[in-house]
Amino acid sequence: DAKTHEIVLRDNVRFHDGSTMTADDVVFSLGVERLRGDKAPGAAVVANFLSSLADVQKVDDRTIRLFTKTEDPVFANRLGAWGTQIISAKAWKAAASYDAWAAKPIGTGPYKISDVRSGDEITLVAHDEYWGGQPPFASIRFKRLPEIAARIAGLKAGDYDIVTDITPDHIAEIDGVNGLSVTGGETTWFRFLTFAPLRTPVLKDANLRRALASAIDRDALADGLWNGRAKALNGFQLPIFGEINDPDRKGVSYDPALVNELLAKSSYRGEEIPYPTVGTYYPMQLPDNQALVEMWKAAGINVKLIMCENWDQ
């Protein structure tokens, strides 16, 4: 039926340790201990990407059945989302701790982890028994460099082949310099606000929330901070969504007059509203945050930016 999905596994798929993947590994990978339990490492991932999955059962060594809580027309897509990687159940159970597992997981992908250094550098090597054919590179090294200037300097010096997350104000330092080029296109990154009325009771007032949204000049952010490389959207949608995208949908627009009207109708009386942010995770995140605070200040809304070390804060 529409809530039952049967999958037949490929023949002779090898894990990074040379062992063969079986239905037992799939059942474990999508099971309660690793993914779907309330205290499982993947619980948060399931809540975001695989919440419709109800159960996984083995039929035979190459066949499994997955059951969803309701009919889910995009369930096949969900199986390609975060957290659904198939891992070796034996290797997981043999690991001394979750940190030990995370440092050298055993999966079936084209590359396997060779070395991890202090969380800032990771080296992958080709998985020669990968079911999809020989990977294109023998090894790949990823290095975390928080400072854009350091990434650009390393690229120019030939230390790195590719650097990412270059903000618009630095693009001219790379494009066309010494044979370097900037490439890319539209991404599906949304910048959005999440209101937390349980933590900040004043945000229970819908008029205040609407005022906060209407006080943001999205076009000024797109043109001023992003040099025209960002767009003001009309909701959680993009043209790449195809037929389900509604180009005529009316989104929230910058409207100072409406902001004054909404604030007058609200219960807000100038209370300080905390705005927690990690600030450095995404490109231009902190400048975006700071610009919003200034826009709200201009509208008479008292918002305080609070820097956090991680998302849990």
Short mmCIF file of C-alpha atoms in Angstrom, two decimals:
data_model
loop_
_atom_site.label_atom_id
_atom_site.label_comp_id
_atom_site.label_asym_id
_atom_site.label_seq_id
_atom_site.Cartn_x
_atom_site.Cartn_y
_atom_site.Cartn_z
CA ASP A 1 0.00 0.00 0.00
CA ALA A 2 0.98 3.68 -0.05
CA LYS A 3 2.55 3.43 3.41
CA THR A 4 4.76 0.43 2.64
CA HIS A 5 7.98 0.68 0.62
CA GLU A 6 10.02 -2.37 -0.37
CA ILE A 7 13.67 -1.97 -1.31
CA VAL A 8 15.97 -4.56 -2.87
CA LEU A 9 19.66 -3.93 -2.18
CA ARG A 10 22.41 -4.02 -4.78
CA ASP A 11 24.54 -7.15 -4.92
CA ASN A 12 27.91 -7.21 -3.20
CA VAL A 13 28.03 -3.62 -1.87
CA ARG A 14 31.17 -3.31 0.23
CA PHE A 15 31.73 -1.28 3.36
CA HIS A 16 34.95 0.66 3.87
CA ASP A 17 36.34 -2.24 5.92
CA GLY A 18 35.71 -4.71 3.08
CA SER A 19 32.67 -6.41 4.62
CA THR A 20 29.44 -6.82 2.67
CA MET A 21 26.39 -4.66 3.36
CA THR A 22 23.24 -6.63 4.22
CA ALA A 23 19.64 -5.91 5.10
CA ASP A 24 20.62 -6.14 8.78
CA ASP A 25 22.86 -3.09 8.33
CA VAL A 26 20.01 -1.14 6.72
CA VAL A 27 17.58 -2.06 9.50
CA PHE A 28 20.13 -1.00 12.11
CA SER A 29 21.08 2.21 10.28
CA LEU A 30 17.44 3.34 10.16
CA GLY A 31 16.55 1.81 13.51
CA VAL A 32 15.90 2.97 17.04
CA GLU A 33 19.42 2.72 18.50
CA ARG A 34 21.15 4.82 15.89
CA LEU A 35 18.45 7.01 14.37
CA ARG A 36 14.84 6.88 15.52
CA GLY A 37 15.04 6.55 19.30
CA ASP A 38 14.38 9.58 21.47
CA LYS A 39 17.98 9.52 22.73
CA ALA A 40 19.59 8.21 19.54
CA PRO A 41 22.41 10.27 17.97
CA GLY A 42 20.23 10.84 14.90
CA ALA A 43 17.03 11.86 16.72
CA ALA A 44 17.25 15.52 15.68
CA VAL A 45 17.93 14.54 12.07
CA VAL A 46 14.87 12.30 12.01
CA ALA A 47 12.69 15.09 13.36
CA ASN A 48 13.75 17.33 10.49
CA PHE A 49 14.08 14.94 7.55
CA LEU A 50 12.59 11.51 8.22
CA SER A 51 9.72 12.03 10.64
CA SER A 52 7.28 9.97 8.56
CA LEU A 53 9.29 6.76 9.00
CA ALA A 54 7.51 4.39 11.40
CA ASP A 55 9.40 1.08 11.12
CA VAL A 56 11.98 -0.89 9.14
CA GLN A 57 11.82 -4.67 8.74
CA LYS A 58 14.07 -7.26 7.12
CA VAL A 59 12.48 -9.55 4.55
CA ASP A 60 15.67 -11.38 3.55
CA ASP A 61 19.38 -10.57 3.25
CA ARG A 62 18.79 -8.22 0.31
CA THR A 63 15.25 -6.99 0.90
CA ILE A 64 13.77 -4.60 3.45
CA ARG A 65 10.37 -3.01 3.99
CA LEU A 66 9.95 0.51 5.29
CA PHE A 67 6.64 1.64 6.78
CA THR A 68 5.57 5.26 7.03
CA LYS A 69 3.13 6.75 9.53
CA THR A 70 1.11 8.34 6.75
CA GLU A 71 1.22 8.42 2.97
CA ASP A 72 4.38 10.35 2.07
CA PRO A 73 4.75 11.23 -1.65
CA VAL A 74 8.37 12.38 -1.19
CA PHE A 75 9.53 9.49 0.98
CA ALA A 76 12.04 8.30 -1.64
CA ASN A 77 13.63 11.76 -1.54
CA ARG A 78 13.79 11.60 2.25
CA LEU A 79 15.86 8.44 1.99
CA GLY A 80 18.52 10.53 0.27
CA ALA A 81 18.55 13.17 3.02
CA TRP A 82 20.87 13.61 6.00
CA GLY A 83 21.03 10.76 8.46
CA THR A 84 19.97 7.98 6.10
CA GLN A 85 23.49 6.80 5.25
CA ILE A 86 23.82 3.04 5.64
CA ILE A 87 26.57 2.10 8.08
CA SER A 88 28.10 -1.13 9.32
CA ALA A 89 26.13 -2.30 12.35
CA LYS A 90 29.07 -4.46 13.44
CA ALA A 91 31.55 -1.57 13.29
CA TRP A 92 29.17 0.76 15.16
CA LYS A 93 28.73 -1.72 18.00
CA ALA A 94 32.47 -2.38 18.16
CA ALA A 95 33.40 1.31 18.51
CA ALA A 96 34.58 2.30 21.99
CA SER A 97 32.40 5.43 22.00
CA TYR A 98 30.34 7.61 19.70
CA ASP A 99 33.28 10.01 19.33
CA ALA A 100 35.51 7.11 18.31
CA TRP A 101 32.92 6.07 15.74
CA ALA A 102 32.50 9.61 14.41
CA ALA A 103 36.26 9.92 13.90
CA LYS A 104 36.33 6.89 11.60
CA PRO A 105 32.85 5.73 10.55
CA ILE A 106 32.37 2.71 8.29
CA GLY A 107 29.97 3.35 5.43
CA THR A 108 29.67 2.46 1.74
CA GLY A 109 30.45 5.80 0.07
CA PRO A 110 33.15 6.61 -2.51
CA TYR A 111 35.55 7.93 0.13
CA LYS A 112 36.53 6.84 3.61
CA ILE A 113 38.10 8.83 6.43
CA SER A 114 41.86 8.50 6.67
CA ASP A 115 42.77 11.14 9.23
CA VAL A 116 41.11 13.75 11.45
CA ARG A 117 43.15 16.50 13.09
CA SER A 118 41.70 18.47 16.00
CA GLY A 119 38.37 18.89 14.26
CA ASP A 120 39.91 21.40 11.83
CA GLU A 121 41.25 19.09 9.16
CA ILE A 122 40.03 15.83 7.67
CA THR A 123 41.54 13.67 4.95
CA LEU A 124 39.53 11.23 2.86
CA VAL A 125 40.93 8.45 0.68
CA ALA A 126 39.23 6.64 -2.16
CA HIS A 127 37.18 3.54 -1.37
CA ASP A 128 38.51 1.19 -4.04
CA GLU A 129 35.59 -1.23 -3.66
CA TYR A 130 32.94 1.45 -4.06
CA TRP A 131 29.90 0.03 -5.85
CA GLY A 132 29.60 3.12 -8.09
CA GLY A 133 33.03 2.78 -9.69
CA GLN A 134 36.46 4.22 -9.01
CA PRO A 135 36.29 7.66 -7.32
CA PRO A 136 37.90 10.48 -9.33
CA PHE A 137 40.51 11.46 -6.73
CA ALA A 138 42.88 9.29 -4.73
CA SER A 139 42.51 11.57 -1.70
CA ILE A 140 40.79 14.80 -0.66
CA ARG A 141 41.83 17.03 2.21
CA PHE A 142 39.38 19.44 3.85
CA LYS A 143 40.71 22.17 6.12
CA ARG A 144 38.61 24.54 8.22
CA LEU A 145 39.77 28.15 8.05
CA PRO A 146 37.35 30.57 9.74
CA GLU A 147 39.00 33.69 8.32
CA ILE A 148 38.19 34.54 4.70
CA ALA A 149 41.55 36.29 4.27
CA ALA A 150 43.37 33.08 5.23
CA ARG A 151 41.35 31.06 2.71
CA ILE A 152 42.09 33.52 -0.07
CA ALA A 153 45.79 33.71 0.79
CA GLY A 154 46.06 29.92 0.79
CA LEU A 155 44.30 29.71 -2.57
CA LYS A 156 46.64 32.28 -4.13
CA ALA A 157 49.67 30.51 -2.69
CA GLY A 158 48.60 27.19 -4.19
CA ASP A 159 47.99 25.55 -0.81
CA TYR A 160 44.36 24.83 -1.71
CA ASP A 161 42.60 23.95 -4.95
CA ILE A 162 39.18 25.23 -3.87
CA VAL A 163 37.93 27.59 -1.16
CA THR A 164 34.30 28.21 -0.28
CA ASP A 165 32.02 30.74 1.42
CA ILE A 166 33.67 33.80 -0.11
CA THR A 167 31.52 36.84 0.58
CA PRO A 168 30.70 39.36 -2.18
CA ASP A 169 33.10 41.99 -0.87
CA HIS A 170 36.04 39.60 -1.42
CA ILE A 171 35.15 38.17 -4.83
CA ALA A 172 37.20 40.76 -6.74
CA GLU A 173 40.31 39.56 -4.90
CA ILE A 174 40.01 36.17 -6.62
CA ASP A 175 38.14 36.39 -9.90
CA GLY A 176 40.59 36.54 -12.79
CA VAL A 177 43.66 36.79 -10.53
CA ASN A 178 46.53 34.46 -11.49
CA GLY A 179 44.23 32.13 -13.36
CA LEU A 180 41.76 31.82 -10.49
CA SER A 181 38.02 32.03 -11.02
CA VAL A 182 34.83 32.31 -9.00
CA THR A 183 32.09 29.87 -9.90
CA GLY A 184 28.66 29.07 -8.51
CA GLY A 185 25.00 29.85 -8.87
CA GLU A 186 21.79 30.19 -6.93
CA THR A 187 21.65 28.16 -3.74
CA THR A 188 18.72 27.14 -1.58
CA TRP A 189 19.95 29.08 1.44
CA PHE A 190 17.11 30.89 3.16
CA ARG A 191 17.77 33.56 5.75
CA PHE A 192 14.80 33.52 8.10
CA LEU A 193 13.82 34.44 11.65
CA THR A 194 12.44 32.02 14.21
CA PHE A 195 10.40 33.61 16.98
CA ALA A 196 10.64 32.08 20.47
CA PRO A 197 7.59 33.32 22.44
CA LEU A 198 8.09 30.73 25.19
CA ARG A 199 11.51 32.23 25.95
CA THR A 200 10.48 35.83 25.22
CA PRO A 201 6.80 36.25 26.18
CA VAL A 202 6.43 39.66 24.51
CA LEU A 203 6.75 37.84 21.17
CA LYS A 204 3.40 36.14 21.79
CA ASP A 205 1.88 39.34 20.38
CA ALA A 206 1.22 38.71 16.68
CA ASN A 207 1.20 42.43 15.94
CA LEU A 208 4.75 42.73 17.27
CA ARG A 209 5.91 39.76 15.23
CA ARG A 210 4.39 41.25 12.10
CA ALA A 211 6.00 44.59 12.91
CA LEU A 212 9.42 42.96 13.25
CA ALA A 213 8.96 41.29 9.86
CA SER A 214 7.70 44.44 8.13
CA ALA A 215 10.55 46.57 9.48
CA ILE A 216 13.13 44.62 7.46
CA ASP A 217 14.21 46.18 4.18
CA ARG A 218 15.09 42.98 2.36
CA ASP A 219 16.04 44.69 -0.89
CA ALA A 220 18.50 46.91 0.99
CA LEU A 221 20.10 43.81 2.51
CA ALA A 222 20.31 42.05 -0.86
CA ASP A 223 21.81 45.05 -2.64
CA GLY A 224 23.85 46.62 0.16
CA LEU A 225 25.37 43.67 1.98
CA TRP A 226 25.28 41.12 -0.81
CA ASN A 227 26.10 43.37 -3.78
CA GLY A 228 23.04 42.12 -5.61
CA ARG A 229 24.00 38.46 -5.17
CA ALA A 230 20.98 37.75 -2.97
CA LYS A 231 17.24 38.16 -3.53
CA ALA A 232 14.30 39.15 -1.40
CA LEU A 233 11.95 36.15 -1.47
CA ASN A 234 8.18 35.96 -1.26
CA GLY A 235 8.13 33.12 1.25
CA PHE A 236 9.78 29.74 1.71
CA GLN A 237 9.99 29.00 -1.99
CA LEU A 238 12.32 29.32 -4.97
CA PRO A 239 11.84 29.13 -8.76
CA ILE A 240 13.71 25.80 -8.75
CA PHE A 241 10.70 24.34 -6.91
CA GLY A 242 9.04 24.16 -10.33
CA GLU A 243 5.27 23.83 -10.47
CA ILE A 244 4.81 24.21 -6.72
CA ASN A 245 6.50 27.63 -6.77
CA ASP A 246 3.98 30.49 -6.72
CA PRO A 247 5.61 33.58 -8.24
CA ASP A 248 2.48 35.65 -7.52
CA ARG A 249 2.47 34.93 -3.80
CA LYS A 250 2.59 38.12 -1.80
CA GLY A 251 5.44 38.02 0.68
CA VAL A 252 6.16 40.30 3.62
CA SER A 253 7.39 43.68 2.37
CA TYR A 254 9.20 46.60 3.97
CA ASP A 255 6.47 48.98 5.19
CA PRO A 256 7.38 51.58 7.87
CA ALA A 257 3.81 52.90 8.00
CA LEU A 258 2.44 49.43 8.66
CA VAL A 259 5.11 48.89 11.32
CA ASN A 260 3.90 52.00 13.21
CA GLU A 261 0.31 50.83 12.93
CA LEU A 262 1.10 47.36 14.18
CA LEU A 263 3.19 48.62 17.09
CA ALA A 264 0.38 50.96 18.13
CA LYS A 265 -2.01 48.00 18.24
CA SER A 266 0.46 45.76 20.05
CA SER A 267 1.19 45.38 23.75
CA TYR A 268 4.87 46.16 23.16
CA ARG A 269 6.23 48.97 25.32
CA GLY A 270 9.91 49.02 24.48
CA GLU A 271 10.99 45.86 26.28
CA GLU A 272 14.39 44.51 25.26
CA ILE A 273 14.03 41.55 22.90
CA PRO A 274 17.01 39.13 22.88
CA TYR A 275 18.26 38.05 19.45
CA PRO A 276 20.64 35.07 19.93
CA THR A 277 22.91 34.17 17.02
CA VAL A 278 25.99 32.07 16.37
CA GLY A 279 26.98 34.82 13.97
CA THR A 280 29.82 33.11 12.12
CA TYR A 281 28.34 29.88 10.79
CA TYR A 282 27.03 31.24 7.49
CA PRO A 283 28.67 33.79 5.19
CA MET A 284 27.70 37.36 6.08
CA GLN A 285 25.66 36.09 9.02
CA LEU A 286 26.86 38.62 11.59
CA PRO A 287 26.58 41.66 9.25
CA ASP A 288 23.05 40.47 8.40
CA ASN A 289 22.22 40.18 12.12
CA GLN A 290 23.63 43.63 12.88
CA ALA A 291 21.76 45.23 9.98
CA LEU A 292 18.47 43.77 11.23
CA VAL A 293 19.05 45.15 14.73
CA GLU A 294 19.64 48.62 13.26
CA MET A 295 16.48 48.40 11.12
CA TRP A 296 14.44 47.41 14.16
CA LYS A 297 16.01 50.20 16.19
CA ALA A 298 14.99 52.70 13.51
CA ALA A 299 11.44 51.36 13.80
CA GLY A 300 11.40 51.81 17.58
CA ILE A 301 11.88 48.14 18.47
CA ASN A 302 14.52 47.40 21.10
CA VAL A 303 16.41 44.26 20.01
CA LYS A 304 19.70 43.15 21.59
CA LEU A 305 22.06 40.93 19.63
CA ILE A 306 23.46 38.09 21.78
CA MET A 307 26.45 36.13 20.48
CA CYS A 308 26.31 32.38 21.18
CA GLU A 309 29.02 29.76 20.88
CA ASN A 310 26.71 27.06 19.51
CA TRP A 311 23.13 26.42 18.35
CA ASP A 312 22.08 24.83 21.65
CA GLN A 313 22.42 28.16 23.41
#
